[in-house]
XYZ file of C-alpha atoms in Angstrom:
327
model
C 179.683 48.422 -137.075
C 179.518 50.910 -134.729
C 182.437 52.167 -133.012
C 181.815 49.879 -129.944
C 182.096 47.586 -132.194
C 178.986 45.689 -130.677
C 176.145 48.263 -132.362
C 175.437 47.567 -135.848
C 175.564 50.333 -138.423
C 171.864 51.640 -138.252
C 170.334 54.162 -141.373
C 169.413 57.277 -139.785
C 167.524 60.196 -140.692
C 167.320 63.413 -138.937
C 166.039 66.769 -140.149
C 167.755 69.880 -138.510
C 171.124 68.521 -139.235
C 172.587 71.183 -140.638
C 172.964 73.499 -137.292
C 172.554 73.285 -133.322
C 171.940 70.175 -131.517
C 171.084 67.888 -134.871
C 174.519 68.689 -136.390
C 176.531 67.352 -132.810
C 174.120 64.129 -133.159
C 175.036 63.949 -136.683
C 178.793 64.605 -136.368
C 178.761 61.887 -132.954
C 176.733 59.142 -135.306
C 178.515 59.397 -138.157
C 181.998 59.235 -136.180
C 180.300 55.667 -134.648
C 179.819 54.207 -137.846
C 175.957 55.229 -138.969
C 175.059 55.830 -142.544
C 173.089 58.701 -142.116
C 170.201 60.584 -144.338
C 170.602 64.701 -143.304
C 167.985 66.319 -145.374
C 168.253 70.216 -145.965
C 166.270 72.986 -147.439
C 168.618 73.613 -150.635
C 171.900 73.239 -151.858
C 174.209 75.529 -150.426
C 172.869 74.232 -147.075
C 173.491 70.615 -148.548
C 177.002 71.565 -149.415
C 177.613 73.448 -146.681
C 176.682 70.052 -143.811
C 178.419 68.010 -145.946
C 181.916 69.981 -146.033
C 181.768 70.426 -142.384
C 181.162 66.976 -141.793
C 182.916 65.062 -144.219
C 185.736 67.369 -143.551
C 185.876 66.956 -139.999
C 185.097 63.414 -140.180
C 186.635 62.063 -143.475
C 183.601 59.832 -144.260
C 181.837 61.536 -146.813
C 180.101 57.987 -148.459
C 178.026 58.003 -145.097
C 176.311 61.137 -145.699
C 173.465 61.699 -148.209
C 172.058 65.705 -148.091
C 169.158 65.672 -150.476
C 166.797 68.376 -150.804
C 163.763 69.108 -148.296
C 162.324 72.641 -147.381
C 160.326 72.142 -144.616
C 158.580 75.318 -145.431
C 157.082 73.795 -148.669
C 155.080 70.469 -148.527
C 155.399 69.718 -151.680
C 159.369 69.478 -151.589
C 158.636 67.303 -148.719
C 156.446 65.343 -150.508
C 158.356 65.441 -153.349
C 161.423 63.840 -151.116
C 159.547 61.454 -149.336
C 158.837 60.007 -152.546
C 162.348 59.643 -153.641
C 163.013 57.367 -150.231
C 160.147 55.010 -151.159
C 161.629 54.731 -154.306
C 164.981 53.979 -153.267
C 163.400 51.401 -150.751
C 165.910 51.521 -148.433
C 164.744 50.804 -145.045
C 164.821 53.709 -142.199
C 166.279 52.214 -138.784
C 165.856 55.464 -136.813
C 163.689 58.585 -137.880
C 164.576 61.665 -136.243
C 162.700 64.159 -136.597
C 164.649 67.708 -135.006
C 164.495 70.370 -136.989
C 163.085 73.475 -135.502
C 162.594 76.901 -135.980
C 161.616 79.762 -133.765
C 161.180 83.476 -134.759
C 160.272 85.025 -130.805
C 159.921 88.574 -131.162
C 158.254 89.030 -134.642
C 155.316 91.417 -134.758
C 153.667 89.784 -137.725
C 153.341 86.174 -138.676
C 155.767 84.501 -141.548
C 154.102 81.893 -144.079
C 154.694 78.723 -145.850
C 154.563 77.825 -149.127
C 150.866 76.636 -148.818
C 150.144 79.642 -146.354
C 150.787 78.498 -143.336
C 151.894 80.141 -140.019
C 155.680 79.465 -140.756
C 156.388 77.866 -137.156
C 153.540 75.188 -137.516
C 154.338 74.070 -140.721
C 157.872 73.739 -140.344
C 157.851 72.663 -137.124
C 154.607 70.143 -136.929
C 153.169 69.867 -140.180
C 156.068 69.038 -142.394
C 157.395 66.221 -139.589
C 154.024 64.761 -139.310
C 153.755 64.749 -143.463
C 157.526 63.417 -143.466
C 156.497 60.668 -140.915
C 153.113 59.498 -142.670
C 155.001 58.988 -145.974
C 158.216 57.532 -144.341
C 156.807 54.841 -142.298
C 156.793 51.952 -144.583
C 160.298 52.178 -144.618
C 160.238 52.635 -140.993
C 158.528 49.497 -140.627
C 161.086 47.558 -142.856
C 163.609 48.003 -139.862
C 163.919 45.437 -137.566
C 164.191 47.463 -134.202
C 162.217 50.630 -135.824
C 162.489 53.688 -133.581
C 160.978 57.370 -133.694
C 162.462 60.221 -132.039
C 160.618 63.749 -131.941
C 163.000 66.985 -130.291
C 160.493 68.833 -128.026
C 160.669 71.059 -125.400
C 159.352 71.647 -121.775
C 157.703 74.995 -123.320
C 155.040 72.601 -123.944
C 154.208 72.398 -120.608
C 152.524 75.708 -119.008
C 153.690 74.531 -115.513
C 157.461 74.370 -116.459
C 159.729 77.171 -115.784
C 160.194 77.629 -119.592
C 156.417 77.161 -119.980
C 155.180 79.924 -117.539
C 157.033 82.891 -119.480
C 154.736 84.782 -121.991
C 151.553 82.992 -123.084
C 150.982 79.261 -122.660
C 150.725 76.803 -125.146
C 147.407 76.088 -125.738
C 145.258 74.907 -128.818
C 141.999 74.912 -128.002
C 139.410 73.588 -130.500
C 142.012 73.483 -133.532
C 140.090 76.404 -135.142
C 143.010 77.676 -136.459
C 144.021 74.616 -137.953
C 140.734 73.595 -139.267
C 140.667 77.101 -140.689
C 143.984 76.181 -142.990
C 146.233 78.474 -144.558
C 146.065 82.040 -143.665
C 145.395 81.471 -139.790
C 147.865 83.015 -137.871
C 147.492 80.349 -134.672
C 146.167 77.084 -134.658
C 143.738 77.916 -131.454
C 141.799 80.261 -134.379
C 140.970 82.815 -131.381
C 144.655 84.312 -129.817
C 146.215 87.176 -132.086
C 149.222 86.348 -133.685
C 152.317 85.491 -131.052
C 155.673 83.930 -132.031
C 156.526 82.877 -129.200
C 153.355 80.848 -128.203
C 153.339 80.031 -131.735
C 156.122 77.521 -131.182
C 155.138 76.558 -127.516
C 151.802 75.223 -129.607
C 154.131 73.717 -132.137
C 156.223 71.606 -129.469
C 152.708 70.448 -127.938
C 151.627 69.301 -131.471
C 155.253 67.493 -131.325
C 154.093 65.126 -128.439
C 150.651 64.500 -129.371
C 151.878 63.986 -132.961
C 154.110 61.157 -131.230
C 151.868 59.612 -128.783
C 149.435 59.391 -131.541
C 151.749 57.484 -133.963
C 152.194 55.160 -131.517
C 148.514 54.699 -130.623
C 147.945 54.147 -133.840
C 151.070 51.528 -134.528
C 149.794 49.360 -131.674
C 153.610 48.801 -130.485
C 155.160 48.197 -133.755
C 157.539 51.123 -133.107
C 159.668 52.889 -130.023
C 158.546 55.732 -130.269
C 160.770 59.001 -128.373
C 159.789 62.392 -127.510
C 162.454 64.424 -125.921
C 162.988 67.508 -124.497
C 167.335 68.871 -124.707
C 166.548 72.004 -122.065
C 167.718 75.241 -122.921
C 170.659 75.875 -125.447
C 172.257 78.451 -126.250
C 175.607 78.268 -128.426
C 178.035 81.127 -128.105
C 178.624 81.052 -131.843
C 176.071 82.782 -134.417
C 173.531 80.842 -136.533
C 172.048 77.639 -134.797
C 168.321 77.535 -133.311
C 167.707 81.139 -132.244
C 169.149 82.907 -135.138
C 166.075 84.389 -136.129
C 165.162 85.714 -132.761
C 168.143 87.202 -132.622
C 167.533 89.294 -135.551
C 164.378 90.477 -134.331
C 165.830 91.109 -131.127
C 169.921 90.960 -130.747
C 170.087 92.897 -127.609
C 167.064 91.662 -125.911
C 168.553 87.572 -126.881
C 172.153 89.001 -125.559
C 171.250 89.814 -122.243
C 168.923 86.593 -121.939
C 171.669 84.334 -123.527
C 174.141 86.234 -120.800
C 171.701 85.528 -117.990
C 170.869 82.115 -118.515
C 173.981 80.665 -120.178
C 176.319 82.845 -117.955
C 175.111 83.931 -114.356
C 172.596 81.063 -113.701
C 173.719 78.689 -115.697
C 170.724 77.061 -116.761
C 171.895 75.652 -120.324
C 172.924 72.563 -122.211
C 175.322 72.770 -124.307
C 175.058 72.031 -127.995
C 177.291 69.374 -127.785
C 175.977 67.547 -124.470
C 172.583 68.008 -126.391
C 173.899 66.161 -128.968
C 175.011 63.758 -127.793
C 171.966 62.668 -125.845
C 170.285 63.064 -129.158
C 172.658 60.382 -130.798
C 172.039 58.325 -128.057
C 168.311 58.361 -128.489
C 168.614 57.961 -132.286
C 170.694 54.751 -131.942
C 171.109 53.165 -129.166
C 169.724 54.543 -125.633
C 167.096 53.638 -123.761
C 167.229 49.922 -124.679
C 164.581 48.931 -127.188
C 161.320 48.511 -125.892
C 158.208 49.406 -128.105
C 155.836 52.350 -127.016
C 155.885 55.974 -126.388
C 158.426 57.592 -123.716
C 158.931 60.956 -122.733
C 162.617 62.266 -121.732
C 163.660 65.588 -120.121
C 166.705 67.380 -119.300
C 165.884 69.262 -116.018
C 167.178 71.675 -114.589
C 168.981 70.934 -110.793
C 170.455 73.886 -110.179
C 172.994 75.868 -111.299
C 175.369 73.928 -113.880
C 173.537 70.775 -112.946
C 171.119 69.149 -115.375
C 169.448 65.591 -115.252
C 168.347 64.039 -117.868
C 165.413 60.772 -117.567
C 162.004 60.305 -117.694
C 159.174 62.552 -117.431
C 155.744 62.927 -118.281
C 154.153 65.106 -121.006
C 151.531 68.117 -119.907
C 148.066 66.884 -119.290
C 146.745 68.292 -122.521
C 149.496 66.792 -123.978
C 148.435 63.646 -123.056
C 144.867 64.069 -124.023
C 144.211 61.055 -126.713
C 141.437 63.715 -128.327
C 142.990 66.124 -129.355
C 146.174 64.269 -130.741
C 143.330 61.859 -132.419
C 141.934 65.772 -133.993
C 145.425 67.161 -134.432
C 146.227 64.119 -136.444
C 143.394 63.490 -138.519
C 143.520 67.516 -139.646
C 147.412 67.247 -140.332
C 146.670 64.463 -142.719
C 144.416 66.339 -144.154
C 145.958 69.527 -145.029
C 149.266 67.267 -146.414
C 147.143 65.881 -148.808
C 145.991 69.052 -150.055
């Protein structure tokens, strides 16, 4: 049971657990009782979670770490396949992880030569999710959550820096491996790079749920900005690209206007979503934590950007996502 003792112990996955704002949800879930499926991209990263966690927590026969580098669809496939084997059913499917490389002059690359941000961030999940949902569907009260962000969104604060998400016709995408952005026209830019990445996030979602016809909650969510104070976590590679440029910002946002979440209120809205908050009710919603003003941030329901919302191009981004993970 949970540790309200009302909530029954749910199976929950979540990529990204191993860092940031997926290891507070993990560490909060698995302290309430979940049994919880963390996958990681190799061992020492597998060790690593589950030290910290089982340490901490003392409930080591919770956790499963098994192998899954998001970088490389075939060790996703690969994993997936070992769940459907097992059989065992999937109450909540969380799908965090993300990575972000702002500041990089040239484009990184998969496994299957992909732009490194896309297929980590959107192809990978959406392969994860195609494979996983049988088991999904097993659950009784079956629930997705997807971690966005308001960078999707050109009119949000976060949204209007740099260049706006934006993917066009899916050139890029269409194109394959070896395209540096998915719109197939803009030179390479990290940054909008994973702007386009959270977009695909909440079409990727809506879609699922489109195509489910209600069988599943489905939950896109946006945690606002965080920045830890600690090394490592979500902006570690922008950091090394740029430390002093990611000081100052982390100084100005975190520390003078106070704009931030931090990891651990982040988490735990993320544990909420994964188990237990909003109340069950199938469909597709869309939570943000907004900003207020300084040290004050509100977290409820929002709406997605209009070409977020556009049933076309999620229908597009889909169909080509499918395609390439069954390359």
């Amino acid at each position: 049971m949970g540790s309200d003792g009302n909530q029954p112990s749910l199976h929950i996955l979540i990529t990204g657990a191993s860092s940031g704002i997926g290891f507070e949800a993990a560490s909060q879930l698995l302290a309430a009782g979940h049994q919880l499926t963390l996958p990681c991209r190799d061992g020492a990263t597998a060790t690593g979670l589950r030290n910290r966690l089982g340490l901490r927590q003392g409930l080591e026969s919770q956790i499963q770490t098994p192998i899954c580098d998001l970088a490389d669809l075939g060790s996703v496939l690969e994993f997936g396949q070992s769940l459907l084997q097992a059989g065992k059913p999937i109450d909540s499917l969380v799908l965090n992880a993300g990575l972000q490389y702002s500041g990089a002059a040239e484009p990184r690359w998969s496994a299957q030569g992909f732009e490194l941000t896309i297929a980590v961030n959107h192809l990978a999940h959406q392969v994860l999710l195609q494979q996983l949902l049988p088991l999904l569907k097993q659950a009784s009260k079956p629930r997705l959550v997807v971690t966005g962000s308001e960078v999707h969104d050109p009119s949000t604060p976060g949204g209007k820096v740099g260049q706006a998400a934006g993917l066009g016709d899916l050139a890029g995408l269409r194109q394959g491996p070896g395209a540096p952005m998915l719109d197939g026209i803009s030179r390479f830019n990290a940054e909008k790079a994973y702007k386009d990445s959270k977009l695909c996030n909440l079409l990727m979602a809506q879609e699922l749920e489109r195509r489910q016809r209600g069988q599943i909650q489905v939950l896109a969510w946006s945690p606002g900005l965080v920045i830890p104070r600690q090394g490592g976590g979500f902006f570690r590679y922008s950091r090394s690209h740029n430390p002093l440029g990611q000081a100052l910002f982390a100084l100005a946002a975190r520390d003078l206007l106070r704009v931030c979440e931090t990891p651990q209120k982040a988490g735990t809205l993320l544990a909420g979503l994964a188990s237990n908050f909003p109340n069950h009710q199938p469909g597709f919603g869309y939570w943000s934590n907004r900003v207020l003003g300084p040290g004050r941030l509100e977290f409820g329901p929002s709406e997605p950007s209009a070409e977020a919302k556009s049933e076309a191009l999620a229908r597009e981004l889909w169909d080509l996502s499918e395609r390439w993970g069954r390359s």
